[in-house]
Coordinates of C-alpha atoms in Angstrom, one line a residue:
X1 CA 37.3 -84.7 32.1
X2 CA 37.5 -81.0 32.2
X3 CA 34.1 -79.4 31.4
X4 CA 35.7 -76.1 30.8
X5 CA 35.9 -76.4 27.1
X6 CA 32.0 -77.4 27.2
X7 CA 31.4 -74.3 28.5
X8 CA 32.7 -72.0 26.8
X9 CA 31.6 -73.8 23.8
X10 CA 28.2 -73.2 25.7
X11 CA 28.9 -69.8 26.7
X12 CA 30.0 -68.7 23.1
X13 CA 26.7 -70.4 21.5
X14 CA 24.9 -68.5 23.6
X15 CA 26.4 -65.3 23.4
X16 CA 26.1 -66.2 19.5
X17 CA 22.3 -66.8 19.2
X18 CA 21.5 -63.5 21.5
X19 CA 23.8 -60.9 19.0
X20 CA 21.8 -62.6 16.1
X21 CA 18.6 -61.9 17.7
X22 CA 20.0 -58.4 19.0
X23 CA 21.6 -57.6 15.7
X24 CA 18.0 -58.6 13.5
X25 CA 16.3 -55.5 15.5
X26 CA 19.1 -53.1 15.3
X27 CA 20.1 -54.0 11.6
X28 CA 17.1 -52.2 9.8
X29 CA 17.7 -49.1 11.6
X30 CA 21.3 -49.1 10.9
X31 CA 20.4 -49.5 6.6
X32 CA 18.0 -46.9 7.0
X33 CA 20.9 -44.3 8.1
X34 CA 23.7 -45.7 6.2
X35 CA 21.2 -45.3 2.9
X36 CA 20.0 -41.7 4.2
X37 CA 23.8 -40.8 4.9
X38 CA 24.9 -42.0 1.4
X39 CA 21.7 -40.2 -0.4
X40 CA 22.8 -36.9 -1.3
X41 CA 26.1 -38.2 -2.4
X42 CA 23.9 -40.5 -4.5
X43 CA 21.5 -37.6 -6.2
X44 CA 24.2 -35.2 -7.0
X45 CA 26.3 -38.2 -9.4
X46 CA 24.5 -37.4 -12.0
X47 CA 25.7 -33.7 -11.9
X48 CA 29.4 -35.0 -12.4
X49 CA 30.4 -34.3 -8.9
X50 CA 32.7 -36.5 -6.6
X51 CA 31.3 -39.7 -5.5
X52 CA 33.4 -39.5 -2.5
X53 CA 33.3 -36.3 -1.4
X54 CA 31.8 -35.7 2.0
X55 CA 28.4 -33.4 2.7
X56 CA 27.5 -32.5 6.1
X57 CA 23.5 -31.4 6.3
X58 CA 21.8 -30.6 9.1
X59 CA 19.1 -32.9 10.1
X60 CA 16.0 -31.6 11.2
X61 CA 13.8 -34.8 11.4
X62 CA 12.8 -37.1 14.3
X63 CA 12.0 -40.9 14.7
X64 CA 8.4 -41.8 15.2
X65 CA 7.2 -45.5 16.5
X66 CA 4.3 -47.0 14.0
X67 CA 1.6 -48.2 16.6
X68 CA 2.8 -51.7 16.0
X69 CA 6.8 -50.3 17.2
X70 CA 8.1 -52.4 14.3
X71 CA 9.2 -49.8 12.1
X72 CA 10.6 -45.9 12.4
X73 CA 9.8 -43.0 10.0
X74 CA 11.5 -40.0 9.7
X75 CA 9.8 -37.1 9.3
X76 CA 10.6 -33.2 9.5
X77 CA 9.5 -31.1 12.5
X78 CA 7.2 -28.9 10.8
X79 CA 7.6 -27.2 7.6
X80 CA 10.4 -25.1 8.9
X81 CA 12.6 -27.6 9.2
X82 CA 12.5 -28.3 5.7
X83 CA 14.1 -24.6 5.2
X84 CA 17.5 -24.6 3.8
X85 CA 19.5 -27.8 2.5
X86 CA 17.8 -27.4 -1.2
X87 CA 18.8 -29.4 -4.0
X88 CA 21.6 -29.0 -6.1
X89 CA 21.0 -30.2 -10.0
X90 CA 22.5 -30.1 -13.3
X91 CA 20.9 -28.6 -16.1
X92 CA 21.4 -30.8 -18.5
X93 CA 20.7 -29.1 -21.6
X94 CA 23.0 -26.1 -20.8
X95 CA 25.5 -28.3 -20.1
X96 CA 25.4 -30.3 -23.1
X97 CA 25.8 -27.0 -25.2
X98 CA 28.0 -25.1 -23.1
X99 CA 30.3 -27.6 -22.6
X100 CA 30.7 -26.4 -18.7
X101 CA 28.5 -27.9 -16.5
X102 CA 25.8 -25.6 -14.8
X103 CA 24.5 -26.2 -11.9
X104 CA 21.3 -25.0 -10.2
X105 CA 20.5 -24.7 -6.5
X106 CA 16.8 -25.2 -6.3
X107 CA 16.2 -22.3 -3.9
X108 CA 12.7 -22.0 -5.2
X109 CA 12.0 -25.6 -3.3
X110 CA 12.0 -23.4 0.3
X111 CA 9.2 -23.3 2.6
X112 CA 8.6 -20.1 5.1
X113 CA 6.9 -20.8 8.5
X114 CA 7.5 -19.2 11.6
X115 CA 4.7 -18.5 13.1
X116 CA 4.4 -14.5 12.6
X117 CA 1.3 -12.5 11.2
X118 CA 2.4 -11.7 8.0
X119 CA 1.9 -8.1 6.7
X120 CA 3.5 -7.4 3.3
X121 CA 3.7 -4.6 1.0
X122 CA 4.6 -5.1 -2.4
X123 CA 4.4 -3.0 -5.7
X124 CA 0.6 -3.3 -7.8
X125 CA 2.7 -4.3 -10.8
X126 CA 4.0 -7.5 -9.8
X127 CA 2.7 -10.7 -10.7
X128 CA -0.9 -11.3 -8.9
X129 CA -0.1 -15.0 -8.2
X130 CA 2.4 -13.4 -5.7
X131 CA -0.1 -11.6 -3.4
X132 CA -2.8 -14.3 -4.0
X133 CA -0.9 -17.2 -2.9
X134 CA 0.4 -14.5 0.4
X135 CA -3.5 -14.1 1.3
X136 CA -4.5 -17.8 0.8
X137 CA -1.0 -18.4 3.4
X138 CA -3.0 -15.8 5.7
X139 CA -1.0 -12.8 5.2
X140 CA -2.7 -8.7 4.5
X141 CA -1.4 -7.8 1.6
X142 CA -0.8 -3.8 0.6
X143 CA -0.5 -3.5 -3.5
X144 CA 0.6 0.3 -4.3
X145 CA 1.6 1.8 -6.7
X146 CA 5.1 1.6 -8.0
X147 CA 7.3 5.1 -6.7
X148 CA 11.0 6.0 -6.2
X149 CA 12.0 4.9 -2.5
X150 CA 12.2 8.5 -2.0
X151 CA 7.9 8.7 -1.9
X152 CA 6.4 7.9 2.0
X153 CA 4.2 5.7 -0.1
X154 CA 7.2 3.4 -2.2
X155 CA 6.6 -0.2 -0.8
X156 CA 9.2 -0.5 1.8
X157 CA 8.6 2.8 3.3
X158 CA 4.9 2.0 3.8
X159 CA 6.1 -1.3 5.5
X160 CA 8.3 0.5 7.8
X161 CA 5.3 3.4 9.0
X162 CA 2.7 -0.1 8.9
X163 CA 5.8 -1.6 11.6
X164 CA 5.8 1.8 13.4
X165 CA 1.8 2.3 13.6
X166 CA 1.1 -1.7 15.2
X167 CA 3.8 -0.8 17.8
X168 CA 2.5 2.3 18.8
X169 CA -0.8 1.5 18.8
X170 CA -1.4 -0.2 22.6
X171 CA -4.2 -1.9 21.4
X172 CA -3.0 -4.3 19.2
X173 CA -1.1 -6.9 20.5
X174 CA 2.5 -7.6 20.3
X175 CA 4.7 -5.0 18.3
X176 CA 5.2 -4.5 14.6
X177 CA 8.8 -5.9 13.0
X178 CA 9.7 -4.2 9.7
X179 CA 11.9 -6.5 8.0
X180 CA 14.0 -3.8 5.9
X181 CA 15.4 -7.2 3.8
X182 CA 16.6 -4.6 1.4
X183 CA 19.2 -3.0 4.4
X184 CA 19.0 -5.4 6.9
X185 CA 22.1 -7.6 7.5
X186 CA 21.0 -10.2 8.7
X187 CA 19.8 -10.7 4.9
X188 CA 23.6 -11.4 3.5
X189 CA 24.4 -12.8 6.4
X190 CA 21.4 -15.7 6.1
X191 CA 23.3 -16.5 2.8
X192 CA 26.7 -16.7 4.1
X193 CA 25.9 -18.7 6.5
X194 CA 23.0 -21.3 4.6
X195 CA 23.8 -21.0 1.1
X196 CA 27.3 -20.6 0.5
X197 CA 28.6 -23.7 2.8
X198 CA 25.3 -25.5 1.4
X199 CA 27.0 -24.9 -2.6
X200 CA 30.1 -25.3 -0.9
X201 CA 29.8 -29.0 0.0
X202 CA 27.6 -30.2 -2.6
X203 CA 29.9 -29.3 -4.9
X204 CA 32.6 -31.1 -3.3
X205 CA 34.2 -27.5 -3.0
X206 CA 34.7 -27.2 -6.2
X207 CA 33.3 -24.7 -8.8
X208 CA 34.6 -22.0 -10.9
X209 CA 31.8 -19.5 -11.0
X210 CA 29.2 -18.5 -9.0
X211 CA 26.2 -16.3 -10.9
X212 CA 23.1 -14.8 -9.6
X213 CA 20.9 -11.9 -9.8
X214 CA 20.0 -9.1 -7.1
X215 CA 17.0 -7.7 -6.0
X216 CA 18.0 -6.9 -2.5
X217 CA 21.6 -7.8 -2.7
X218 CA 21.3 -10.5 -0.2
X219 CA 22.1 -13.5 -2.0
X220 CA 24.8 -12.9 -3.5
X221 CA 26.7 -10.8 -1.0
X222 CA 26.1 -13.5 1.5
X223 CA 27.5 -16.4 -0.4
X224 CA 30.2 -14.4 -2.4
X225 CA 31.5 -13.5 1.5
X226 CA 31.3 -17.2 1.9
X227 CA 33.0 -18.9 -0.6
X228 CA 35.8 -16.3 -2.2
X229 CA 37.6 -17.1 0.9
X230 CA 37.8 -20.6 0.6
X231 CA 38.1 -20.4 -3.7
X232 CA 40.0 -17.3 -4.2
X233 CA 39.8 -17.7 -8.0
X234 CA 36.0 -18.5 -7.7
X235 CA 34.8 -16.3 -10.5
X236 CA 31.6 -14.0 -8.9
X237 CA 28.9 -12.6 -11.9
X238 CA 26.3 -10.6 -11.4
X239 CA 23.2 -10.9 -13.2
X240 CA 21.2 -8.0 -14.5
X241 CA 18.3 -7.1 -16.1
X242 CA 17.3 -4.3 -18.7
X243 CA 16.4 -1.0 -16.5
X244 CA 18.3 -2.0 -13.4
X245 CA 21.7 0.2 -12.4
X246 CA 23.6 -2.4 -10.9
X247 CA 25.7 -3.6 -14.1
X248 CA 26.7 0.2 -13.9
X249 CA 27.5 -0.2 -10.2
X250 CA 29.8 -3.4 -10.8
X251 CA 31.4 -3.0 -14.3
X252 CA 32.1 1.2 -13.6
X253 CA 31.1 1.8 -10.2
X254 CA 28.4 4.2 -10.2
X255 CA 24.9 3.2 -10.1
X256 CA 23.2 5.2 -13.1
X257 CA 24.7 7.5 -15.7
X258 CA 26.0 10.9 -16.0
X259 CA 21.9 12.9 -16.3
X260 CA 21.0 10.8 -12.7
X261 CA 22.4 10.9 -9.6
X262 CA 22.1 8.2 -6.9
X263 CA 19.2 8.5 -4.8
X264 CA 17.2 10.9 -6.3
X265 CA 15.5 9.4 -8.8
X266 CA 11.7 10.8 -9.4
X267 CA 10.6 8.6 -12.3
X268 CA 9.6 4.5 -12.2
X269 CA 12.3 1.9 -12.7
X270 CA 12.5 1.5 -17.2
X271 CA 9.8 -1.0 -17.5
X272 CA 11.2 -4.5 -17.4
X273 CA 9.0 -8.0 -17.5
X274 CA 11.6 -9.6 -14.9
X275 CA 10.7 -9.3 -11.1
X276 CA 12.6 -10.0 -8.0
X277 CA 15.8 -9.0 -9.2
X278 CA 17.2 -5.6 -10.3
X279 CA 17.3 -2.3 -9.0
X280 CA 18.4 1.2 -9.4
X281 CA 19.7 2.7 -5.5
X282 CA 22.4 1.1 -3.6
X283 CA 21.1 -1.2 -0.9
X284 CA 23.4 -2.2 2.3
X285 CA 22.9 -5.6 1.4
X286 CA 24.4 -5.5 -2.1
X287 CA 27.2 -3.4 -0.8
X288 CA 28.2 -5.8 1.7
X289 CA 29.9 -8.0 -1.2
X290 CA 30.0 -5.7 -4.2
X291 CA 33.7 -5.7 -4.4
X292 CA 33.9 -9.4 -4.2
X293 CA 32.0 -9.3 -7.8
X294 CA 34.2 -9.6 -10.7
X295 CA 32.1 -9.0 -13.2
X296 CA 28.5 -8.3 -14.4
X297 CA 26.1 -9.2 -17.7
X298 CA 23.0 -7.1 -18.9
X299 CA 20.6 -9.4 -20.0
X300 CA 17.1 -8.3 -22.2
X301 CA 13.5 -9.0 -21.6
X302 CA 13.8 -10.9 -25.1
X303 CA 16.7 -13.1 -23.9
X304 CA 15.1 -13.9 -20.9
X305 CA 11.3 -15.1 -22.4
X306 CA 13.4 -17.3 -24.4
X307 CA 15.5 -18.7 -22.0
X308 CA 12.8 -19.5 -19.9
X309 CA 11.0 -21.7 -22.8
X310 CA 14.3 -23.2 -24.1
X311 CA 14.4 -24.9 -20.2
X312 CA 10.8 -26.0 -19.7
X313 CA 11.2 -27.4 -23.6
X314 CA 14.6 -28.9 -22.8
X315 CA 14.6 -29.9 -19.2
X316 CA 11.1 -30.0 -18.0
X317 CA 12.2 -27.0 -15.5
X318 CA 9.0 -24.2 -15.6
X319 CA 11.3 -20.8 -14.1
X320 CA 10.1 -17.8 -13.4
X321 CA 11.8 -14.6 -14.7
X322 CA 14.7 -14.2 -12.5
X323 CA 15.6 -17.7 -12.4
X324 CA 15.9 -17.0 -16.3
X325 CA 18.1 -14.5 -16.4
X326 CA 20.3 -16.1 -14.0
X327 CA 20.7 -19.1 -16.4
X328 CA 20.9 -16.6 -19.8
X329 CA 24.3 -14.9 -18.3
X330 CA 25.8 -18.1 -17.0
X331 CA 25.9 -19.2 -21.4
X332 CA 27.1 -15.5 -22.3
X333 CA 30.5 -16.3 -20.1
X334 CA 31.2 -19.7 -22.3
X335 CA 29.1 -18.2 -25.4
X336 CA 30.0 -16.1 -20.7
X337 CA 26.9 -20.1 -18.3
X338 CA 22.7 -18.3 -15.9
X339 CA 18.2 -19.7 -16.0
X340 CA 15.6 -16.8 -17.2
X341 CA 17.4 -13.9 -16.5
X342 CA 20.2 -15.6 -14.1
X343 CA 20.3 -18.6 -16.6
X344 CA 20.8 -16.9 -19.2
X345 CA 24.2 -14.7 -17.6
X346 CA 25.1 -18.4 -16.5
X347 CA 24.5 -19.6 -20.2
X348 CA 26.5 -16.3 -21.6
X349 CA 29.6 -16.8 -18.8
X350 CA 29.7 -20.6 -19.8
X351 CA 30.6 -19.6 -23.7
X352 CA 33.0 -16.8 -22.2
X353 CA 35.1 -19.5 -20.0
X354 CA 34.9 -22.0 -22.0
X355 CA 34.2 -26.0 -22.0
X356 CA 35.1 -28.2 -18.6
X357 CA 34.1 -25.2 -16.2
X358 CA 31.8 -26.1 -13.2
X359 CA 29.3 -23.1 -12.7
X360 CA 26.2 -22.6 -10.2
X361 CA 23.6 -20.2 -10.6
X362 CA 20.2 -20.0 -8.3
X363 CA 17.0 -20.8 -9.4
X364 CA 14.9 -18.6 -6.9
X365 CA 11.3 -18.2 -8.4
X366 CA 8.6 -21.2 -10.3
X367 CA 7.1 -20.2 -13.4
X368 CA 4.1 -20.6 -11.3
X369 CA 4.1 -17.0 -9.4
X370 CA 4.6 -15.7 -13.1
X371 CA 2.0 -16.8 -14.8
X372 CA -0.3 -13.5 -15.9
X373 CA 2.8 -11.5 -17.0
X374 CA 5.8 -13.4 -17.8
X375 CA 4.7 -16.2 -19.1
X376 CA 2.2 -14.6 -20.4
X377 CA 4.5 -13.0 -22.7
X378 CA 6.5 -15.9 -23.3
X379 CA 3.8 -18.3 -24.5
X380 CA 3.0 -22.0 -24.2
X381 CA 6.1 -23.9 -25.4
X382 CA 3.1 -26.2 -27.0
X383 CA 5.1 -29.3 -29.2
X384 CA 8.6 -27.1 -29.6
X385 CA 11.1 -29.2 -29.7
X386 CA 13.6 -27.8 -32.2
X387 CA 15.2 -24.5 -30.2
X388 CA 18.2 -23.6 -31.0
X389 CA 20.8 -22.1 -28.0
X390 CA 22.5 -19.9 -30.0
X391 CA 19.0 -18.0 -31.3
X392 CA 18.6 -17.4 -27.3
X393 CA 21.9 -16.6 -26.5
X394 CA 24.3 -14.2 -29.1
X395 CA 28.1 -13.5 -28.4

């Protein structure tokens, strides 16, 4: 009788029972990255975005062995890796009001870690959480006084002579870097090439506004550059607050009115509670995408304190003052959809579109760097649960 049917029969049983055994090991590893591969698709459902649509991220983490060698964990290598990538969420109560939906890129979730000493200058009227949580991080930190950028002592020029000084000094170690993050390409350009294509994908490339603040211009020159090119009728809004000069610069193109001229300015910036965004002198950074910004939206002190307690009332979210008016302008555009300051432009754009427009603002500072001034003047939102939109944001 041939025995070459027994063998193969044999050979095939064999070849069965080791791919089981092969497959056991191999299979918990290969769940792991079909489930980490399908996760941001997963999280970003509940915005209303495309199920389907594909998001490349970079992956920053390695494998590591347990002792035992029976199971991998990933894990990020060091805090820098967790830089970029942040979530992408939609504000639900905004949303629900607006009809649009507005979307916020958590850029306040960031880490910063590279290893440098730290020295930075920063105005005495800012928020003290700021510089306290810079000198438990180990960094010096210069408070001065608040002057026009043409005084040797304004912030950023006392940076640049601090840079100049460590360099010239041979014996201090190393040289001093002065960031410039104000004129500085390689701000926008950090932007066009992180944030934009980040917004881009995880909103399956499709959105109908973008709407953000500036302090230095960086943000939103660098992802304006990015996506207007790949959604030519993206809709780009600038978010402003009360005292700043770059609604002028946008809607009329000049930077302050007729009594001031452009970089000569002598007096303090009009007092505002909002910091981080706003300014009044052109900055390279801003004027790397200023004509790519279609339009601009003033938003008040007022508007923003309210903004800011209608979100941590309605959605839990605790925003600093920028963040706020990003989400107040966003609901002037479909009352017009932005979150303090930038919420409330995104709010105020929303109402100006109209219902069944996708729009994505930044949320770029916590409540919690705030605390002594901004929320200060806001308040505790205590047992509020009865805010009205339209009391926070008027046509």
């Amino acid at each position: 009788m041939d025995s070459r049917p027994r063998l193969f029969l044999t050979t095939a049983f064999l070849c069965g029972v080791l791919l089981t055994l092969g497959f056991k090991d191999f299979y918990p590893d290969l769940e792991r990255r079909f489930r980490r591969r399908r996760a941001p698709v997963s999280s970003l459902a509940g915005a209303g975005l495309e199920s389907n649509a594909q998001i490349d991220l970079e992956d920053h983490t390695t494998e590591v062995h347990n002792r035992d060698g029976a199971q991998n964990v990933e894990v990020a290598e060091g805090i820098e890796a967790c830089v970029g990538n942040t979530p992408l969420f939609r504000i639900k109560s905004l949303s629900e009001e607006t009809g649009c939906e507005i979307l916020a890129k958590a850029e306040v979730e960031n880490a910063r870690a590279r290893g440098y000493l730290a020295h930075i200058c920063m105005p005495s009227d800012q928020a003290t959480e700021k510089s306290d949580l810079l000198l438990k991080l180990g960094a010096i930190v210069d408070r001065v006084p608040p002057a026009p950028i043409i005084d040797p002592m304004h912030f950023v020029n006392r940076a640049r002579n601090l840079a100049a000084d460590h360099t010239a000094d041979p014996s201090r170690p190393g040289r001093g870097y002065f960031a410039d993050q104000f004129e500085n390409p390689a701000n926008w350009q950090a932007h066009f090439e992180g944030t934009g294509p980040e917004i881009y994908q995880q909103c399956g490339k499709k959105l109908d506004a973008f709407v953000a603040g500036a302090g230095t211009g960086g943000t939103i020159a660098g992802v304006a550059r990015f996506l207007k090119p790949h959604l030519p009728a993206l809709t780009i809004v600038l978010a402003d607050p009360q005292g700043s000069g770059l609604f002028n610069r946008v809607k009329y193109g000049v930077m302050f009115d007729t009594l001031e001229k452009e970089g000569t300015r002598r007096r303090s910036q009009v007092d505002t509670v909002v910091e981080g965004i706003g300014i009044n002198r052109v900055t390279a950074n801003f004027e790397a995408g200023r004509e790519l910004i279609d339009d601009a939206i003033k938003v008040t002190d007022e508007e923003a304190l309210a903004m800011a307690t209608w979100l941590a009332e309605k959605d839990g979210t605790f925003v600093g003052s920028s963040s706020s008016v990003n989400c107040k302008s966003d609901d002037i555009m479909v009352l017009r959809c932005g979150l303090t300051k930038e919420g409330v432009a995104a709010t105020k754009f929303a109402r100006q579109i109209g219902p069944g427009h996708r729009i994505v603002t930044i949320l770029c500072d916590s409540g919690t760097r705030h605390l002594s001034k901004f929320w200060a003047q806001a308040g505790n939102v205590g047992g509020k649960t009865n805010s009205k939109l339209d009391d926070i944001v008027r046509p």
